Tab-separated table of C-alpha atoms in Angstrom:
chain	number	residue	atom	x	y	z
C	1	UNK	CA	-23.786	-19.388	10.653
C	2	UNK	CA	-21.090	-17.284	12.209
C	3	UNK	CA	-21.537	-13.592	12.434
C	4	UNK	CA	-20.935	-11.836	9.058
C	5	UNK	CA	-17.704	-9.622	8.857
C	6	UNK	CA	-16.927	-6.970	6.737
C	7	UNK	CA	-13.368	-7.128	4.960
C	8	UNK	CA	-12.012	-4.121	2.905
C	9	UNK	CA	-9.415	-4.397	0.502
C	10	UNK	CA	-7.828	-2.471	-2.323
C	11	UNK	CA	-9.663	-3.223	-6.009
C	12	UNK	CA	-5.979	-3.717	-7.786
C	13	UNK	CA	-4.557	-7.320	-9.588
C	14	UNK	CA	-2.020	-7.399	-6.753
C	15	UNK	CA	-4.534	-7.777	-4.126
C	16	UNK	CA	-6.490	-10.310	-5.885
C	17	UNK	CA	-4.491	-13.656	-4.456
C	18	UNK	CA	-5.327	-12.006	-0.869
C	19	UNK	CA	-9.069	-11.838	-1.272
C	20	UNK	CA	-9.398	-15.130	-3.282
C	21	UNK	CA	-12.939	-16.327	-2.963
C	22	UNK	CA	-14.273	-13.931	0.119
C	23	UNK	CA	-16.893	-12.518	-2.286
C	24	UNK	CA	-18.357	-15.859	-2.544
C	25	UNK	CA	-18.679	-16.427	1.313
C	26	UNK	CA	-21.972	-15.622	2.991
C	27	UNK	CA	-20.623	-15.149	6.066
C	28	UNK	CA	-18.365	-12.325	4.461
C	29	UNK	CA	-18.924	-8.665	3.095
C	30	UNK	CA	-16.049	-7.620	0.652
C	31	UNK	CA	-15.726	-3.986	-0.136
C	32	UNK	CA	-12.877	-3.202	-2.960
C	33	UNK	CA	-11.473	0.569	-2.795
C	34	UNK	CA	-8.929	2.790	-3.384
C	35	UNK	CA	-6.011	2.403	-1.114
C	36	UNK	CA	-6.776	5.755	0.329
C	37	UNK	CA	-10.041	5.106	1.005
C	38	UNK	CA	-9.358	1.999	3.426
C	39	UNK	CA	-8.397	3.959	6.602
C	40	UNK	CA	-11.219	5.803	6.760
C	41	UNK	CA	-13.710	3.095	6.912
C	42	UNK	CA	-11.456	1.142	9.409
C	43	UNK	CA	-11.427	4.105	11.815
C	44	UNK	CA	-15.533	4.473	11.385
C	45	UNK	CA	-16.220	1.240	12.028
C	46	UNK	CA	-17.505	0.394	8.419
C	47	UNK	CA	-15.099	-2.805	7.933
C	48	UNK	CA	-13.710	-5.176	10.621
C	49	UNK	CA	-10.524	-5.309	8.784
C	50	UNK	CA	-9.014	-3.952	5.537
C	51	UNK	CA	-5.931	-4.704	3.349
C	52	UNK	CA	-4.497	-0.944	3.373
C	53	UNK	CA	-1.158	1.077	2.813
C	54	UNK	CA	1.005	0.606	5.555
C	55	UNK	CA	1.761	3.708	6.244
C	56	UNK	CA	-1.942	4.001	7.412
C	57	UNK	CA	-1.389	1.744	10.042
C	58	UNK	CA	0.806	4.177	11.919
C	59	UNK	CA	-1.294	7.315	11.029
C	60	UNK	CA	-4.479	5.565	12.081
C	61	UNK	CA	-2.865	4.266	15.489
C	62	UNK	CA	-1.777	7.711	16.439
C	63	UNK	CA	-5.353	9.391	15.312
C	64	UNK	CA	-6.990	6.754	17.296
C	65	UNK	CA	-4.994	7.141	20.591
C	66	UNK	CA	-5.467	10.806	20.242
C	67	UNK	CA	-8.960	10.390	19.788
C	68	UNK	CA	-9.609	8.508	23.560
C	69	UNK	CA	-6.687	9.968	25.437
C	70	UNK	CA	-8.603	12.857	26.970
C	71	UNK	CA	-11.178	10.131	28.125
C	72	UNK	CA	-8.937	7.531	29.455
C	73	UNK	CA	-5.679	8.210	32.279
C	74	UNK	CA	-4.086	5.012	30.781
C	75	UNK	CA	-5.083	5.415	27.144
C	76	UNK	CA	-1.609	5.087	26.075
C	77	UNK	CA	-1.890	1.607	26.501
C	78	UNK	CA	-5.110	1.073	24.576
C	79	UNK	CA	-4.269	-0.036	20.756
C	80	UNK	CA	-7.415	0.118	18.965
C	81	UNK	CA	-5.825	-1.631	15.564
C	82	UNK	CA	-3.886	-4.723	15.191
C	83	UNK	CA	-1.920	-5.649	12.146
C	84	UNK	CA	-2.643	-9.356	10.872
C	85	UNK	CA	0.375	-11.176	10.587
C	86	UNK	CA	-1.691	-13.265	7.754
C	87	UNK	CA	0.241	-11.826	4.478
C	88	UNK	CA	0.886	-8.631	2.774
C	89	UNK	CA	1.633	-6.883	-0.649
C	90	UNK	CA	5.552	-6.395	-0.761
C	91	UNK	CA	8.410	-6.106	-3.338
C	92	UNK	CA	12.292	-7.152	-2.603
C	93	UNK	CA	13.100	-5.582	-6.591
C	94	UNK	CA	11.109	-4.268	-9.428
C	95	UNK	CA	7.019	-4.274	-8.260
C	96	UNK	CA	5.751	-3.217	-12.188
C	97	UNK	CA	2.856	-1.190	-10.721
C	98	UNK	CA	4.593	1.513	-8.988
C	99	UNK	CA	6.262	3.556	-11.952
C	100	UNK	CA	7.777	7.143	-11.784
C	101	UNK	CA	7.758	8.729	-15.342
C	102	UNK	CA	10.098	11.790	-15.653
C	103	UNK	CA	9.778	14.355	-18.133
C	104	UNK	CA	12.702	16.268	-17.361
C	105	UNK	CA	16.327	15.145	-16.121
C	106	UNK	CA	16.240	14.160	-12.520
C	107	UNK	CA	18.502	16.960	-11.626
C	108	UNK	CA	15.782	19.722	-13.134
C	109	UNK	CA	12.533	17.809	-11.349
C	110	UNK	CA	10.982	20.633	-9.680
C	111	UNK	CA	7.184	19.453	-9.488
C	112	UNK	CA	5.930	15.826	-9.129
C	113	UNK	CA	2.488	14.851	-9.454
C	114	UNK	CA	1.718	12.090	-7.025
C	115	UNK	CA	-1.015	9.459	-7.327
C	116	UNK	CA	-4.061	10.316	-5.317
C	117	UNK	CA	-5.130	6.486	-4.981
C	118	UNK	CA	-2.089	5.965	-2.970
C	119	UNK	CA	-0.432	6.645	0.455
C	120	UNK	CA	2.551	4.513	0.954
C	121	UNK	CA	3.997	4.858	-2.443
C	122	UNK	CA	3.401	8.508	-2.365
C	123	UNK	CA	5.377	8.511	0.795
C	124	UNK	CA	8.102	6.137	-0.508
C	125	UNK	CA	8.390	8.802	-3.452
C	126	UNK	CA	9.095	11.869	-1.306
C	127	UNK	CA	11.755	9.943	0.815
C	128	UNK	CA	13.630	8.867	-2.320
C	129	UNK	CA	13.645	12.413	-3.669
C	130	UNK	CA	14.897	13.308	-0.204
C	131	UNK	CA	17.328	10.496	0.369
C	132	UNK	CA	18.204	9.174	-2.948
C	133	UNK	CA	17.555	11.270	-6.021
C	134	UNK	CA	18.923	14.432	-4.042
C	135	UNK	CA	16.082	17.093	-4.322
C	136	UNK	CA	13.072	18.150	-2.545
C	137	UNK	CA	10.459	19.047	-5.396
C	138	UNK	CA	6.682	20.354	-4.893
C	139	UNK	CA	4.526	17.472	-4.991
C	140	UNK	CA	0.849	17.906	-5.760
C	141	UNK	CA	-2.199	15.645	-6.858
C	142	UNK	CA	-4.160	16.298	-10.106
C	143	UNK	CA	-6.867	18.014	-8.304
C	144	UNK	CA	-4.784	20.578	-6.621
C	145	UNK	CA	-3.225	21.341	-10.194
C	146	UNK	CA	-6.364	21.289	-12.365
C	147	UNK	CA	-6.563	20.307	-15.957
C	148	UNK	CA	-5.884	24.296	-17.294
C	149	UNK	CA	-2.242	23.764	-15.788
C	150	UNK	CA	0.361	25.959	-17.651
C	151	UNK	CA	2.818	22.809	-17.912
C	152	UNK	CA	3.041	19.701	-16.885
C	153	UNK	CA	4.700	18.262	-14.368
C	154	UNK	CA	8.022	17.245	-14.438
C	155	UNK	CA	7.746	13.778	-12.818
C	156	UNK	CA	4.725	11.769	-12.332
C	157	UNK	CA	3.842	8.630	-10.118
C	158	UNK	CA	1.495	5.952	-11.149
C	159	UNK	CA	0.229	3.171	-9.212
C	160	UNK	CA	-1.741	-0.211	-9.193
C	161	UNK	CA	-3.180	-1.712	-12.340
C	162	UNK	CA	-2.986	1.952	-14.087
C	163	UNK	CA	0.810	1.953	-13.664
C	164	UNK	CA	0.910	-1.229	-14.685
C	165	UNK	CA	-0.181	-0.775	-17.854
C	166	UNK	CA	0.663	2.848	-18.008
C	167	UNK	CA	2.523	4.061	-21.394
C	168	UNK	CA	4.171	7.457	-21.737
C	169	UNK	CA	5.756	7.771	-24.855
C	170	UNK	CA	6.957	11.537	-24.089
C	171	UNK	CA	8.651	10.430	-20.943
C	172	UNK	CA	12.759	10.845	-20.678
C	173	UNK	CA	12.817	8.247	-18.241
C	174	UNK	CA	10.830	5.629	-16.063
C	175	UNK	CA	11.765	4.237	-12.696
C	176	UNK	CA	10.289	1.361	-11.047
C	177	UNK	CA	10.018	2.598	-7.442
C	178	UNK	CA	10.167	-0.906	-6.109
C	179	UNK	CA	13.578	-1.798	-7.373
C	180	UNK	CA	14.780	1.793	-6.524
C	181	UNK	CA	13.990	1.434	-2.995
C	182	UNK	CA	15.399	-2.155	-2.780
C	183	UNK	CA	18.939	-0.657	-4.559
C	184	UNK	CA	18.144	2.039	-1.780
C	185	UNK	CA	17.798	0.319	1.472
C	186	UNK	CA	18.388	-3.708	0.672
C	187	UNK	CA	15.286	-4.416	2.376
C	188	UNK	CA	11.812	-4.982	1.156
C	189	UNK	CA	9.190	-2.491	0.561
C	190	UNK	CA	5.574	-3.327	2.082
C	191	UNK	CA	2.979	-1.629	0.803
C	192	UNK	CA	0.016	-3.156	2.343
C	193	UNK	CA	-0.704	-4.492	5.539
C	194	UNK	CA	-4.192	-6.463	6.775
C	195	UNK	CA	-5.334	-4.447	9.630
C	196	UNK	CA	-8.031	-4.938	12.261
C	197	UNK	CA	-10.145	-3.366	14.799
C	198	UNK	CA	-9.088	-4.978	18.146
C	199	UNK	CA	-12.465	-5.513	18.941
C	200	UNK	CA	-13.308	-7.588	15.827
C	201	UNK	CA	-13.011	-11.388	16.098
C	202	UNK	CA	-9.843	-11.059	15.332
C	203	UNK	CA	-8.912	-14.932	15.299
C	204	UNK	CA	-11.661	-15.795	13.088
C	205	UNK	CA	-10.499	-12.871	10.518
C	206	UNK	CA	-6.787	-14.404	10.553
C	207	UNK	CA	-8.181	-17.716	9.447
C	208	UNK	CA	-10.359	-16.260	6.895
C	209	UNK	CA	-7.653	-14.353	5.535
C	210	UNK	CA	-5.318	-17.216	5.651
C	211	UNK	CA	-7.859	-19.492	3.835
C	212	UNK	CA	-8.204	-16.980	1.234
C	213	UNK	CA	-4.616	-16.082	0.558
C	214	UNK	CA	-3.726	-19.943	0.040
C	215	UNK	CA	-6.498	-20.431	-2.258
C	216	UNK	CA	-5.664	-17.234	-4.103
C	217	UNK	CA	-1.799	-17.952	-4.537
C	218	UNK	CA	-2.741	-21.530	-5.920
C	219	UNK	CA	-5.096	-19.626	-8.288
C	220	UNK	CA	-2.755	-16.812	-9.754
C	221	UNK	CA	-2.253	-18.474	-13.123
C	222	UNK	CA	-6.264	-18.301	-13.582
C	223	UNK	CA	-5.943	-14.784	-12.267
C	224	UNK	CA	-3.558	-13.848	-14.606
C	225	UNK	CA	-5.618	-15.368	-17.352
C	226	UNK	CA	-8.534	-13.363	-16.608
C	227	UNK	CA	-6.717	-9.974	-16.274
C	228	UNK	CA	-6.812	-8.804	-19.803
C	229	UNK	CA	-10.935	-9.317	-20.065
C	230	UNK	CA	-11.367	-7.895	-16.563
C	231	UNK	CA	-8.794	-5.761	-16.238
C	232	UNK	CA	-7.408	-4.535	-19.702
C	233	UNK	CA	-3.970	-6.207	-18.369
C	234	UNK	CA	-2.253	-8.144	-20.819
C	235	UNK	CA	-1.847	-11.950	-19.386
C	236	UNK	CA	1.730	-12.350	-19.812
C	237	UNK	CA	1.952	-8.785	-17.311
C	238	UNK	CA	-0.238	-9.781	-15.070
C	239	UNK	CA	1.218	-13.356	-14.762
C	240	UNK	CA	4.962	-11.776	-14.168
C	241	UNK	CA	3.203	-9.305	-11.761
C	242	UNK	CA	1.322	-11.926	-9.682
C	243	UNK	CA	4.109	-14.823	-9.862
C	244	UNK	CA	7.269	-12.463	-9.613
C	245	UNK	CA	7.132	-9.255	-9.165
C	246	UNK	CA	4.821	-8.878	-5.951
C	247	UNK	CA	5.749	-11.164	-2.550
C	248	UNK	CA	3.062	-11.961	-0.182
C	249	UNK	CA	5.004	-13.208	2.750
C	250	UNK	CA	5.380	-10.847	5.842
C	251	UNK	CA	8.312	-12.537	8.030
C	252	UNK	CA	10.856	-11.176	9.490
C	253	UNK	CA	12.866	-9.541	6.843
C	254	UNK	CA	9.540	-8.107	5.480
C	255	UNK	CA	8.585	-6.365	9.216
C	256	UNK	CA	12.307	-4.837	9.467
C	257	UNK	CA	11.781	-3.254	5.970
C	258	UNK	CA	8.391	-1.950	7.134
C	259	UNK	CA	9.777	-0.216	10.476
C	260	UNK	CA	12.863	1.415	8.676
C	261	UNK	CA	9.918	2.811	6.075
C	262	UNK	CA	7.900	3.893	9.492
C	263	UNK	CA	11.166	5.609	10.827
C	264	UNK	CA	12.135	7.418	7.613
C	265	UNK	CA	8.816	8.331	7.109
C	266	UNK	CA	8.456	9.681	10.520
C	267	UNK	CA	11.765	11.383	10.201
C	268	UNK	CA	10.743	13.134	7.199
C	269	UNK	CA	6.913	14.235	9.035
C	270	UNK	CA	5.039	11.786	6.805
C	271	UNK	CA	4.152	9.597	9.631
C	272	UNK	CA	3.563	10.604	13.336
C	273	UNK	CA	6.273	9.117	15.580
C	274	UNK	CA	6.115	7.004	18.386
C	275	UNK	CA	3.335	4.083	17.035
C	276	UNK	CA	4.166	0.615	17.784
C	277	UNK	CA	3.423	-2.301	15.739
C	278	UNK	CA	0.906	-4.414	17.557
C	279	UNK	CA	0.329	-8.049	15.881
C	280	UNK	CA	-3.012	-9.808	16.089
C	281	UNK	CA	-2.983	-13.609	16.574
C	282	UNK	CA	-1.056	-15.907	13.813
C	283	UNK	CA	-3.778	-17.779	11.803
């Protein structure tokens, strides 16, 4: 049997097609986590590859290079992580699961509550406020505000399965940030990518993940049917999300969209500058 590999992924419905069947394989250990937990696992070597927030690839690569630079004169040429061009979690319009609920008119939004499970969506929210919505409110996480806050936020970001089914009848408006991003830049938004440690068996990982992707895309109808019992997501909502809203291709347009997002994130101080995308082998 080949050496066992450990693969991390987000626990949300939209990732289910990309990890389909991996949990049943004897040569794979699958870890399902919140998006924000995956980069530390990869950096620590606890997983060989992870489906993680796209912005974390840039942060992770910069942090890893800083760690090795004092020990290696040519450390700038070392790339400890590679993006596996197998698939990604993408939207080219409404995404359904990344929603901003507003409790005050947009022009009066002063405080925005971010989702601690997210990294890419939080950065997207900050960029959209700075460059599209026309404001720079204060951003906070729930643990920073606390349960006894004097007043609620003016807007609240919710992502993933929770964002997909959330209802906020008191909200004055609700924005699908996948749609807002597409209207703003006319490019896809890449939420998550497969990232592997360069010292892992990247060719084998690419093959495993390509097999899981093909099987999962073919099983989307079944995954949607099971979503209500397993996740509390109505089957029709899950079906629309998996078959229409989420895109899984990672081609030229998606890469252009990712690089555009990274450039704006770096300009806004949300990502380190000067990091390049390094791709692993095609499956």
